[in-house]
Tab-separated table of C-alpha atoms and ligand atoms in Angstrom:
chain	number	residue	atom	x	y	z
A	24	MET	CA	-9.561	-17.254	28.361
A	25	GLN	CA	-8.114	-13.473	26.555
A	26	PHE	CA	-7.799	-13.326	22.806
A	27	ARG	CA	-5.112	-11.970	21.155
A	28	ALA	CA	-5.097	-11.004	16.645
A	29	VAL	CA	-3.655	-13.752	14.903
A	30	LYS	CA	0.527	-13.889	14.831
A	31	GLY	CA	1.407	-12.022	12.376
A	32	MET	CA	-1.644	-9.571	11.896
A	33	ASN	CA	-1.908	-6.575	13.009
A	34	ASP	CA	-4.775	-4.204	14.560
A	35	ILE	CA	-3.785	-0.706	12.802
A	36	LEU	CA	-5.758	1.420	16.033
A	37	PRO	CA	-7.045	4.675	15.635
A	38	ASP	CA	-4.376	6.742	16.819
A	39	GLU	CA	-1.950	5.054	14.092
A	40	VAL	CA	-4.200	5.999	11.123
A	41	GLY	CA	-3.785	9.079	10.525
A	42	ARG	CA	-0.579	8.731	9.138
A	43	TRP	CA	-1.779	5.416	6.911
A	44	GLN	CA	-4.317	7.299	5.062
A	45	ARG	CA	-2.041	10.264	4.695
A	46	LEU	CA	0.168	7.679	2.752
A	47	GLU	CA	-2.704	6.770	1.526
A	48	GLN	CA	-3.562	9.092	0.171
A	49	SER	CA	-0.620	10.164	-1.495
A	50	PHE	CA	0.476	6.652	-3.006
A	51	ARG	CA	-3.714	7.548	-4.570
A	52	ARG	CA	-2.717	11.368	-5.651
A	53	SER	CA	0.231	9.535	-7.654
A	54	ALA	CA	-1.601	6.820	-8.919
A	55	GLU	CA	-3.904	8.975	-10.395
A	56	LEU	CA	-1.451	11.908	-12.278
A	57	TYR	CA	0.435	9.621	-13.590
A	58	GLY	CA	-3.296	8.100	-15.178
A	59	PHE	CA	-3.833	4.656	-12.920
A	60	GLN	CA	-7.507	3.852	-12.237
A	61	GLU	CA	-8.654	1.701	-9.375
A	62	LEU	CA	-9.282	-1.923	-9.162
A	63	ARG	CA	-11.048	-3.522	-6.653
A	64	THR	CA	-11.084	-7.362	-6.743
A	65	PRO	CA	-12.069	-10.082	-4.060
A	66	LEU	CA	-10.061	-11.000	-1.578
A	67	LEU	CA	-10.529	-15.239	-2.574
A	68	GLU	CA	-8.854	-16.375	-5.656
A	69	ASN	CA	-9.172	-19.927	-6.624
A	70	THR	CA	-5.697	-21.744	-5.685
A	71	GLU	CA	-4.907	-22.580	-9.366
A	72	LEU	CA	-4.907	-19.401	-10.102
A	73	PHE	CA	-2.013	-18.594	-8.036
A	74	VAL	CA	0.522	-21.770	-8.441
A	75	ARG	CA	0.270	-20.978	-12.431
A	76	SER	CA	0.928	-17.116	-12.472
A	77	ILE	CA	3.188	-16.921	-8.978
A	78	GLY	CA	4.499	-19.877	-9.938
A	79	GLU	CA	4.531	-23.563	-8.088
A	80	THR	CA	8.257	-23.458	-7.572
A	81	THR	CA	8.047	-20.485	-5.203
A	82	ASP	CA	8.484	-19.432	-1.763
A	83	VAL	CA	4.983	-17.806	-1.901
A	84	VAL	CA	3.550	-21.309	-3.447
A	85	GLU	CA	4.995	-23.345	-2.009
A	86	LYS	CA	5.187	-22.312	2.275
A	87	GLU	CA	3.033	-19.100	2.406
A	88	MET	CA	-0.655	-19.509	0.859
A	89	TYR	CA	-3.503	-19.068	3.590
A	90	THR	CA	-5.949	-21.866	1.563
A	91	LEU	CA	-8.931	-22.823	2.511
A	92	GLU	CA	-10.821	-26.021	0.912
A	93	ARG	CA	-14.504	-25.795	0.773
A	94	GLY	CA	-16.200	-28.950	-0.876
A	95	LYS	CA	-14.692	-29.815	-4.411
A	96	GLU	CA	-13.358	-25.623	-3.844
A	97	SER	CA	-9.974	-24.331	-2.931
A	98	LEU	CA	-9.325	-20.714	-2.738
A	99	THR	CA	-6.873	-19.030	-1.161
A	100	LEU	CA	-6.465	-15.373	0.297
A	101	ARG	CA	-4.558	-13.505	-2.423
A	102	PRO	CA	-0.968	-13.183	-1.746
A	103	GLU	CA	0.081	-10.103	-3.795
A	104	GLY	CA	-2.401	-8.187	-5.672
A	105	THR	CA	-0.265	-8.826	-10.115
A	106	ALA	CA	-2.769	-12.368	-10.342
A	107	SER	CA	-5.412	-10.522	-9.390
A	108	ALA	CA	-5.356	-7.549	-11.802
A	109	ALA	CA	-4.492	-10.007	-14.301
A	110	ARG	CA	-6.684	-12.659	-14.224
A	111	ALA	CA	-9.568	-9.448	-13.898
A	112	TYR	CA	-8.017	-8.199	-17.228
A	113	VAL	CA	-8.961	-11.762	-18.789
A	114	GLU	CA	-12.050	-11.802	-17.128
A	115	HIS	CA	-13.569	-8.842	-18.130
A	116	SER	CA	-11.839	-8.626	-21.758
A	117	VAL	CA	-10.397	-5.509	-21.540
A	118	HIS	CA	-7.786	-5.615	-23.879
A	119	ALA	CA	-11.117	-5.105	-26.386
A	120	LYS	CA	-12.593	-2.004	-24.965
A	121	GLU	CA	-8.945	-0.406	-24.538
A	122	PRO	CA	-5.353	-0.743	-26.105
A	123	VAL	CA	-3.669	0.884	-22.485
A	124	SER	CA	-4.741	-0.031	-19.129
A	125	ARG	CA	-3.238	1.364	-16.249
A	126	TRP	CA	-4.736	-0.001	-12.707
A	127	TYR	CA	-4.003	0.024	-9.160
A	128	TYR	CA	-5.587	-0.949	-6.222
A	129	LEU	CA	-4.604	-0.712	-2.686
A	130	GLY	CA	-5.364	-3.385	0.397
A	131	ALA	CA	-4.431	-6.630	2.706
A	132	MET	CA	-2.101	-9.178	0.869
A	133	PHE	CA	-1.543	-12.661	2.957
A	134	ARG	CA	1.336	-14.784	3.236
A	135	ALA	CA	2.556	-17.226	5.688
A	136	GLU	CA	5.981	-16.040	6.267
A	137	ARG	CA	7.533	-16.188	9.910
A	138	PRO	CA	6.839	-12.681	11.049
A	139	GLN	CA	9.371	-9.875	11.936
A	140	ARG	CA	9.396	-5.764	11.584
A	141	GLY	CA	8.509	-5.604	8.275
A	142	ARG	CA	7.579	-8.615	7.696
A	143	TYR	CA	3.924	-9.736	8.409
A	144	ARG	CA	1.486	-12.771	7.843
A	145	GLN	CA	-1.437	-10.051	6.627
A	146	PHE	CA	0.364	-6.431	5.322
A	147	TYR	CA	-0.611	-3.708	2.868
A	148	GLN	CA	0.153	-3.523	-0.567
A	149	ALA	CA	0.178	-0.984	-2.668
A	150	GLY	CA	0.449	-1.475	-6.763
A	151	CYS	CA	0.375	-0.076	-10.105
A	152	GLU	CA	0.025	-2.433	-13.236
A	153	ILE	CA	0.072	-1.426	-16.964
A	154	PHE	CA	-1.269	-3.662	-19.322
A	155	GLY	CA	-0.743	-3.722	-23.415
A	156	ASP	CA	2.280	-0.968	-23.148
A	157	PRO	CA	5.554	-3.410	-24.482
A	158	GLY	CA	7.553	-0.420	-22.515
A	159	PRO	CA	10.603	0.620	-22.149
A	160	ALA	CA	9.375	4.004	-21.238
A	161	ALA	CA	6.360	2.632	-19.142
A	162	ASP	CA	9.194	0.598	-17.434
A	163	ALA	CA	11.041	3.848	-15.911
A	164	GLU	CA	8.545	6.575	-15.724
A	165	LEU	CA	7.052	3.785	-12.544
A	166	ILE	CA	10.307	3.616	-11.541
A	167	ASP	CA	10.672	7.380	-11.453
A	168	MET	CA	6.742	7.577	-9.900
A	169	LEU	CA	8.044	4.977	-7.238
A	170	VAL	CA	11.464	7.719	-5.953
A	171	GLY	CA	8.910	11.400	-7.112
A	172	LEU	CA	6.671	9.363	-4.568
A	173	PHE	CA	9.049	8.296	-1.805
A	174	THR	CA	11.366	11.934	-1.554
A	175	ASP	CA	7.434	13.828	-1.533
A	176	LEU	CA	6.552	10.999	1.608
A	177	GLY	CA	10.354	11.923	3.312
A	178	ILE	CA	12.082	8.600	2.893
A	179	GLY	CA	15.543	9.900	1.841
A	180	GLU	CA	18.636	7.263	1.409
A	181	LEU	CA	16.784	5.795	-1.323
A	182	GLU	CA	18.371	3.153	-3.314
A	183	VAL	CA	16.505	1.480	-6.949
A	184	ALA	CA	18.372	-1.758	-8.325
A	185	VAL	CA	17.156	-2.275	-11.637
A	186	ASN	CA	18.077	-5.702	-14.135
A	187	SER	CA	16.760	-7.801	-16.844
A	188	ILE	CA	16.202	-11.335	-17.016
A	189	GLY	CA	15.306	-11.428	-20.396
A	190	GLY	CA	12.214	-12.665	-22.280
A	191	ALA	CA	11.413	-16.799	-22.376
A	192	GLU	CA	14.287	-17.897	-25.230
A	193	THR	CA	17.192	-15.347	-23.242
A	194	ARG	CA	15.866	-17.147	-20.372
A	195	ALA	CA	16.208	-20.985	-21.552
A	196	ARG	CA	19.785	-19.918	-22.469
A	197	TYR	CA	20.689	-18.461	-19.243
A	198	ARG	CA	18.949	-21.954	-17.712
A	199	ALA	CA	21.098	-24.257	-18.948
A	200	ALA	CA	23.980	-22.087	-18.398
A	201	LEU	CA	23.270	-22.378	-15.273
A	202	LEU	CA	22.612	-25.760	-14.832
A	203	ASP	CA	26.210	-26.143	-16.709
A	204	TYR	CA	27.715	-23.542	-13.620
A	205	PHE	CA	25.842	-24.969	-11.025
A	206	ARG	CA	25.968	-29.016	-11.866
A	207	PRO	CA	29.305	-29.940	-10.918
A	208	GLN	CA	28.854	-28.171	-7.717
A	209	GLN	CA	26.061	-30.003	-6.856
A	210	GLY	CA	26.521	-31.272	-3.384
A	211	ALA	CA	28.316	-27.844	-2.219
A	212	LEU	CA	24.049	-26.461	-2.292
A	213	SER	CA	21.454	-26.220	0.233
A	214	GLU	CA	19.093	-29.432	0.000
A	215	HIS	CA	16.559	-27.453	-0.817
A	216	ALA	CA	18.276	-26.059	-3.882
A	217	GLN	CA	19.438	-29.278	-4.442
A	218	ALA	CA	15.549	-30.436	-5.194
A	219	ARG	CA	14.923	-27.658	-7.172
A	220	LEU	CA	18.148	-27.293	-9.336
A	221	ASP	CA	16.395	-29.047	-12.681
A	222	SER	CA	13.005	-27.089	-11.798
A	223	ASN	CA	13.804	-23.779	-11.595
A	224	PRO	CA	17.434	-22.653	-10.833
A	225	LEU	CA	17.499	-19.425	-11.453
A	226	ARG	CA	16.256	-19.875	-8.223
A	227	ILE	CA	19.274	-20.750	-5.933
A	228	LEU	CA	20.556	-17.136	-6.854
A	229	ASP	CA	18.046	-15.338	-5.025
A	230	SER	CA	18.455	-17.954	-2.395
A	231	LYS	CA	19.611	-16.908	1.474
A	232	ASP	CA	21.138	-19.866	2.684
A	233	PRO	CA	24.990	-19.176	3.256
A	234	ARG	CA	25.865	-22.373	0.893
A	235	ASP	CA	23.856	-21.481	-1.991
A	236	LYS	CA	25.132	-17.660	-1.776
A	237	ALA	CA	28.292	-19.269	-1.581
A	238	ALA	CA	27.984	-21.056	-5.051
A	239	SER	CA	26.295	-18.518	-6.461
A	240	ALA	CA	29.145	-15.877	-6.559
A	241	GLY	CA	30.874	-16.990	-9.366
A	242	ALA	CA	27.713	-17.866	-11.544
A	243	PRO	CA	27.175	-16.423	-15.526
A	244	ALA	CA	25.243	-13.332	-14.728
A	245	LEU	CA	21.806	-13.561	-16.548
A	246	ILE	CA	22.490	-9.772	-18.331
A	247	ASP	CA	25.623	-10.910	-20.234
A	248	GLN	CA	23.537	-13.603	-21.560
A	249	LEU	CA	20.453	-11.117	-23.234
A	250	SER	CA	18.775	-11.394	-26.780
A	251	ASP	CA	18.643	-8.690	-28.999
A	252	GLU	CA	15.421	-7.894	-28.479
A	253	ASP	CA	16.358	-8.055	-25.004
A	254	ARG	CA	19.210	-6.124	-25.148
A	255	ALA	CA	17.128	-3.346	-26.578
A	256	HIS	CA	14.342	-2.962	-24.295
A	257	TRP	CA	17.504	-3.057	-21.597
A	258	ASP	CA	19.226	0.020	-23.259
A	259	GLY	CA	16.295	1.922	-23.429
A	260	LEU	CA	14.604	1.409	-20.033
A	261	ARG	CA	18.438	2.913	-19.083
A	262	ARG	CA	18.050	5.655	-21.788
A	263	ALA	CA	14.775	6.374	-20.427
A	264	LEU	CA	15.669	6.991	-16.699
A	265	ASP	CA	18.795	8.790	-17.429
A	266	ALA	CA	16.475	11.082	-19.853
A	267	LEU	CA	14.706	11.538	-15.915
A	268	GLU	CA	18.133	11.691	-14.595
A	269	THR	CA	16.436	8.737	-11.657
A	270	PRO	CA	19.449	6.983	-9.790
A	271	TYR	CA	19.369	3.453	-10.266
A	272	LYS	CA	22.437	0.879	-10.289
A	273	VAL	CA	22.368	-2.396	-12.096
A	274	GLU	CA	22.498	-5.630	-9.981
A	275	ALA	CA	22.470	-8.726	-12.107
A	276	GLY	CA	21.939	-10.943	-9.096
A	277	LEU	CA	18.517	-9.109	-8.792
A	278	VAL	CA	15.532	-12.271	-9.391
A	279	ARG	CA	13.338	-11.656	-7.127
A	280	GLY	CA	10.845	-14.121	-5.919
A	281	LEU	CA	7.774	-15.031	-8.498
A	282	ASP	CA	8.322	-16.466	-11.673
A	283	TYR	CA	6.246	-14.631	-13.915
A	284	TYR	CA	8.629	-11.671	-14.473
A	285	THR	CA	10.386	-11.218	-17.824
A	286	ARG	CA	12.527	-8.268	-18.776
A	287	THR	CA	13.276	-5.595	-16.639
A	288	LEU	CA	13.128	-6.361	-12.376
A	289	PHE	CA	13.506	-3.132	-10.086
A	290	GLU	CA	13.270	-2.497	-6.499
A	291	VAL	CA	13.319	0.084	-4.727
A	292	ARG	CA	14.878	0.145	-0.613
A	293	SER	CA	15.491	2.669	2.002
A	294	ASN	CA	17.931	2.313	5.018
A	295	GLN	CA	16.396	5.465	6.793
A	296	GLY	CA	13.851	5.030	9.883
A	297	GLU	CA	13.042	1.349	11.771
A	298	LEU	CA	13.225	-0.819	8.733
A	299	GLY	CA	16.319	-3.083	9.233
A	300	THR	CA	16.318	-5.814	7.140
A	301	GLN	CA	13.299	-5.874	5.669
A	302	ASN	CA	14.353	-2.429	3.520
A	303	THR	CA	12.978	-3.330	-0.081
A	304	LEU	CA	9.602	-0.515	-0.282
A	305	ALA	CA	9.135	-1.595	-3.366
A	306	GLY	CA	9.466	-4.513	-6.114
A	307	GLY	CA	8.327	-5.339	-9.177
A	308	GLY	CA	8.757	-5.922	-13.136
A	309	ARG	CA	7.283	-7.043	-16.171
A	310	TYR	CA	5.691	-10.074	-17.016
A	311	ASP	CA	4.587	-9.700	-20.572
A	312	GLY	CA	3.514	-13.514	-20.724
A	313	MET	CA	0.898	-13.946	-17.898
A	314	ILE	CA	-2.024	-11.794	-20.104
A	315	GLN	CA	-1.380	-15.262	-22.392
A	316	SER	CA	-0.891	-18.144	-19.967
A	317	LEU	CA	-3.965	-16.780	-18.011
A	318	GLY	CA	-6.285	-17.841	-21.505
A	319	GLY	CA	-5.818	-14.049	-22.609
A	320	PRO	CA	-4.378	-12.686	-25.847
A	321	ASP	CA	-0.421	-11.743	-26.060
A	322	VAL	CA	-0.341	-8.702	-24.208
A	323	PRO	CA	2.059	-7.036	-22.575
A	324	ALA	CA	3.028	-6.089	-18.981
A	325	ILE	CA	4.604	-4.923	-16.260
A	326	GLY	CA	3.785	-3.241	-12.722
A	327	PHE	CA	4.698	-2.818	-8.500
A	328	ALA	CA	3.427	-3.315	-4.897
A	329	MET	CA	4.933	-1.092	-2.249
A	330	GLY	CA	4.343	-2.408	1.619
A	331	LEU	CA	2.873	0.105	3.604
A	332	GLU	CA	3.549	-0.901	6.163
A	333	ARG	CA	7.356	-0.877	5.401
A	334	ILE	CA	7.077	2.482	4.272
A	335	LEU	CA	5.199	3.984	7.383
A	336	LEU	CA	8.447	2.608	9.241
A	337	ALA	CA	11.206	4.695	6.796
A	338	MET	CA	8.467	7.833	6.585
A	339	PRO	CA	9.628	10.621	8.757
A	340	LYS	CA	7.126	10.775	11.979
A	341	ARG	CA	5.721	14.263	11.523
A	342	GLU	CA	3.283	15.277	14.632
A	343	THR	CA	0.165	16.773	12.864
A	344	ALA	CA	-1.691	19.085	15.144
A	345	PRO	CA	-5.856	17.865	15.637
A	346	LEU	CA	-8.375	19.850	14.086
A	347	PRO	CA	-9.762	21.719	16.561
A	348	PHE	CA	-13.790	21.394	16.826
A	349	CYS	CA	-16.280	22.163	18.857
A	350	PHE	CA	-17.878	20.177	22.118
A	351	ILE	CA	-21.744	21.066	22.970
A	352	ALA	CA	-22.608	20.830	27.145
A	353	PRO	CA	-26.516	20.253	27.349
A	354	ILE	CA	-28.102	21.028	30.339
A	355	GLY	CA	-30.867	18.665	30.803
A	356	GLU	CA	-32.941	16.809	29.197
A	357	GLY	CA	-34.713	20.197	26.539
A	358	ALA	CA	-31.216	21.037	25.863
A	359	LEU	CA	-30.182	17.735	25.038
A	360	LEU	CA	-32.327	17.017	22.747
A	361	ASP	CA	-31.025	20.584	21.254
A	362	ALA	CA	-27.505	20.154	21.072
A	363	LEU	CA	-27.889	16.883	19.210
A	364	LYS	CA	-29.440	19.491	16.309
A	365	LEU	CA	-27.196	22.483	17.198
A	366	ALA	CA	-24.314	19.271	16.266
A	367	ARG	CA	-25.906	18.171	13.389
A	368	ASP	CA	-25.740	21.779	11.907
A	369	ILE	CA	-22.180	22.225	12.325
A	370	ARG	CA	-21.266	19.029	10.673
A	371	ARG	CA	-22.975	19.940	8.169
A	372	LEU	CA	-20.966	23.005	8.088
A	373	GLY	CA	-18.219	20.930	7.583
A	374	CYS	CA	-16.676	21.165	11.368
A	375	ARG	CA	-16.514	18.354	13.795
A	376	SER	CA	-18.768	18.197	16.858
A	377	ASP	CA	-19.580	16.119	19.991
A	378	VAL	CA	-22.604	15.597	22.376
A	379	ASP	CA	-21.777	15.442	25.820
A	380	GLY	CA	-24.897	13.024	26.197
A	381	ARG	CA	-23.827	11.943	29.790
A	382	GLY	CA	-25.574	14.345	31.185
A	383	GLY	CA	-24.543	15.239	35.532
A	384	SER	CA	-22.892	19.162	36.118
A	385	LEU	CA	-21.565	21.964	34.031
A	386	LYS	CA	-18.096	20.865	36.061
A	387	GLY	CA	-18.151	18.077	34.586
A	388	MET	CA	-18.783	18.056	30.682
A	389	LEU	CA	-16.587	21.290	31.055
A	390	ARG	CA	-13.616	18.869	32.577
A	391	ARG	CA	-14.293	15.921	29.723
A	392	ALA	CA	-14.491	18.632	27.257
A	393	ASP	CA	-11.231	19.739	28.094
A	394	ALA	CA	-9.850	16.117	28.609
A	395	CYS	CA	-10.815	15.427	24.948
A	396	GLY	CA	-9.389	18.038	23.496
A	397	ALA	CA	-12.114	20.532	22.393
A	398	ARG	CA	-11.272	24.367	21.445
A	399	LEU	CA	-14.269	25.974	21.931
A	400	CYS	CA	-17.453	24.273	23.678
A	401	VAL	CA	-21.123	25.269	23.454
A	402	VAL	CA	-22.936	25.519	26.848
A	403	LEU	CA	-26.752	25.098	26.098
A	404	GLY	CA	-28.845	26.232	29.571
A	405	GLU	CA	-32.831	25.769	29.554
A	406	SER	CA	-33.032	29.330	31.031
A	407	GLU	CA	-30.447	30.241	28.175
A	408	LEU	CA	-32.527	28.322	25.922
A	409	ALA	CA	-35.574	30.014	27.055
A	410	ARG	CA	-34.291	33.365	25.947
A	411	GLY	CA	-32.527	32.299	22.655
A	412	VAL	CA	-28.931	32.039	22.982
A	413	VAL	CA	-26.200	30.214	23.717
A	414	GLN	CA	-23.049	30.261	25.833
A	415	LEU	CA	-19.992	30.099	23.983
A	416	LYS	CA	-16.251	28.910	25.355
A	417	ASP	CA	-13.069	29.404	24.029
A	418	LEU	CA	-11.142	26.541	26.345
A	419	ALA	CA	-7.738	28.178	24.886
A	420	GLU	CA	-8.506	31.410	25.017
A	421	ARG	CA	-11.048	30.768	28.193
A	422	SER	CA	-13.313	33.158	27.188
A	423	GLN	CA	-16.605	33.029	26.875
A	424	HIS	CA	-19.782	35.383	24.917
A	425	GLU	CA	-22.953	34.936	24.309
A	426	LEU	CA	-24.223	34.227	20.518
A	427	PRO	CA	-28.122	34.383	20.058
A	428	ARG	CA	-28.885	30.377	19.299
A	429	ASP	CA	-30.489	30.589	15.853
A	430	SER	CA	-26.898	31.574	14.023
A	431	ALA	CA	-24.646	29.451	17.236
A	432	ALA	CA	-23.606	26.768	14.414
A	433	ALA	CA	-22.375	29.290	12.001
A	434	MET	CA	-20.613	30.914	14.163
A	435	VAL	CA	-18.405	28.057	15.917
A	436	VAL	CA	-17.902	27.327	12.453
A	437	GLU	CA	-16.049	30.318	11.846
A	438	ARG	CA	-14.539	30.756	14.539
A	439	LEU	CA	-12.639	26.722	13.885
A	440	ARG	CA	-11.361	28.122	10.888
A	441	ALA	CA	-10.012	30.986	12.013
A	442	VAL	CA	-7.962	29.500	14.733
A	443	ASP	CA	-7.452	26.385	11.638
A	444	PRO	CA	-8.356	26.696	8.256
A	445	ARG	CA	-7.922	22.636	7.893
A	446	ALA	CA	-11.798	22.360	10.466
A	447	GLU	CA	-13.525	22.327	7.440
A	448	ARG	CA	-11.664	18.941	5.792
A	449	VAL	CA	-13.898	16.779	8.370
A	450	ALA	CA	-16.656	16.821	6.286
A	451	ALA	CA	-18.182	14.052	6.250
A	452	VAL	CA	-20.392	14.044	3.309
A	453	ASP	CA	-18.521	15.267	-0.538
A	454	ARG	CA	-21.094	18.069	-1.484
A	455	SER	CA	-19.463	18.727	-4.620
A	456	ASP	CA	-22.434	17.541	-6.704
A	457	ALA	CA	-24.354	19.394	-4.690
B	19	HAM	P1	6.540	-8.838	-4.071
B	19	HAM	O1	8.112	-8.402	-3.431
B	19	HAM	O2	6.196	-9.705	-3.093
B	19	HAM	O3	5.692	-8.068	-4.846
B	19	HAM	O4	6.182	-7.460	-2.782
B	19	HAM	C1	5.578	-5.886	-2.610
B	19	HAM	C2	6.158	-5.237	-1.570
B	19	HAM	O5	5.198	-6.159	-0.908
B	19	HAM	C3	7.942	-6.100	-0.686
B	19	HAM	O6	8.715	-5.020	-2.014
B	19	HAM	C4	7.733	-5.616	0.345
B	19	HAM	O7	7.198	-4.200	0.442
B	19	HAM	C5	5.840	-5.835	1.019
B	19	HAM	N1	5.576	-7.010	1.223
B	19	HAM	C6	5.848	-8.526	0.278
B	19	HAM	N2	6.222	-9.762	1.379
B	19	HAM	C7	5.725	-8.586	2.642
B	19	HAM	C8	5.436	-9.577	4.669
B	19	HAM	N3	5.489	-10.420	4.208
B	19	HAM	N4	5.040	-7.992	5.047
B	19	HAM	C9	5.190	-7.153	4.409
B	19	HAM	N5	5.864	-6.051	3.041
B	19	HAM	C10	5.384	-7.372	2.787
B	19	HAM	C11	4.713	-8.482	-5.402
B	19	HAM	O8	3.867	-8.646	-4.453
B	19	HAM	C12	4.297	-7.947	-6.853
B	19	HAM	N6	3.006	-8.240	-6.630
B	19	HAM	C13	5.107	-7.007	-7.349
B	19	HAM	C14	4.360	-6.309	-8.746
B	19	HAM	C15	2.928	-5.960	-9.700
B	19	HAM	N7	5.055	-7.449	-9.925
B	19	HAM	C16	4.377	-6.565	-10.593
B	19	HAM	N8	3.408	-5.760	-10.476
């Protein structure tokens, strides 16, 4: 039997990892410039955390959670990062230590969705959460940060949609207005929407079913029913976005699929690259009630998460030349031991070097050096070692020099850097403190 990866879960092979790393580095850099610090939480949480925060009647909680029961415990693989961040914030009483916390995270999330391009069952999110800042300047900064990051990554055709769904009071009023609107046409709704009409009428606006879409067309807009405080927040957000010259459009129908949101909601989409229908790169919003609902103090919060797979589908495929490196070809057992030392010295100076430990003829080793893409090859022969020298071949220039063994590592590194100054970046260990 041949095993395959679980449906909707992907291997990321070494030849794709370079793009992932570039994306992750750009995200980290951008987050740190905005004052965010990294948070790492467990992959598993108590199921109840997600039910309480994301909402019992959401698709994520109703259909998509990977839940495992162990004895009396019910644990769930995190379907997103916000609930875990909020749980950690409350658990460690972070509000008592600092008035505002800015956290970011990167990692795998799990949702049992129907897999398609840009939608997977294990996928990677990078997210930012701000606790303790009531906004709306913070809201605008987050949106602007996303636009800046995506633009830097070369993603064009960006579309920023924003909306406000108000706070608890506005929502209660709107819920009543929606019920009044949908009730007379209840029979025309999908079965799923009919079942959720009383518990969550807002979600009908988010339904993909054509019957619900048709029924929603004339629904009252929440944005027209905001309370004075919600409206002041909304106006403040728009003024800040205008001041930052962040292009956006108001999308009154934007509701998003998680129940914890209050006031600001936003999504950033792109029509560039291979995205297709799953073109929402990032989504987020305010969730001012979550910290309190998880047993913490009344602390406002806002954040977003972006899907790394989708961003990679949208990012232009830039070919970057691989870093030049040195291949070491030892002829004979004594030479192999010396080759290990030479390779280690080259690496300590910050450049990559590979030792051929498979033995055999010089011709065979040179063929392998070429095949693996090495720029330089150091040949260590027993007779040369006896004379205290090595042969250095430049495989691109087809030239050869004899070097003193003692200075071989330094000279190899110097040549690699002359070929490409990035060569030293492979340093595996950060010695800046050393
Ligand atoms: P979300 O809209 O569920 O929000 O997910 C955010 C982003 O994650 C999406 O825009 C998409 O790029 C990516 N994503 C979601 N599901 C999948 C999937 N099955 N396959 C591939 N990518 C996917 C949240 O998760 C909220 N926690 C965002 C947030 C943070 N709100 C406040 N703070």
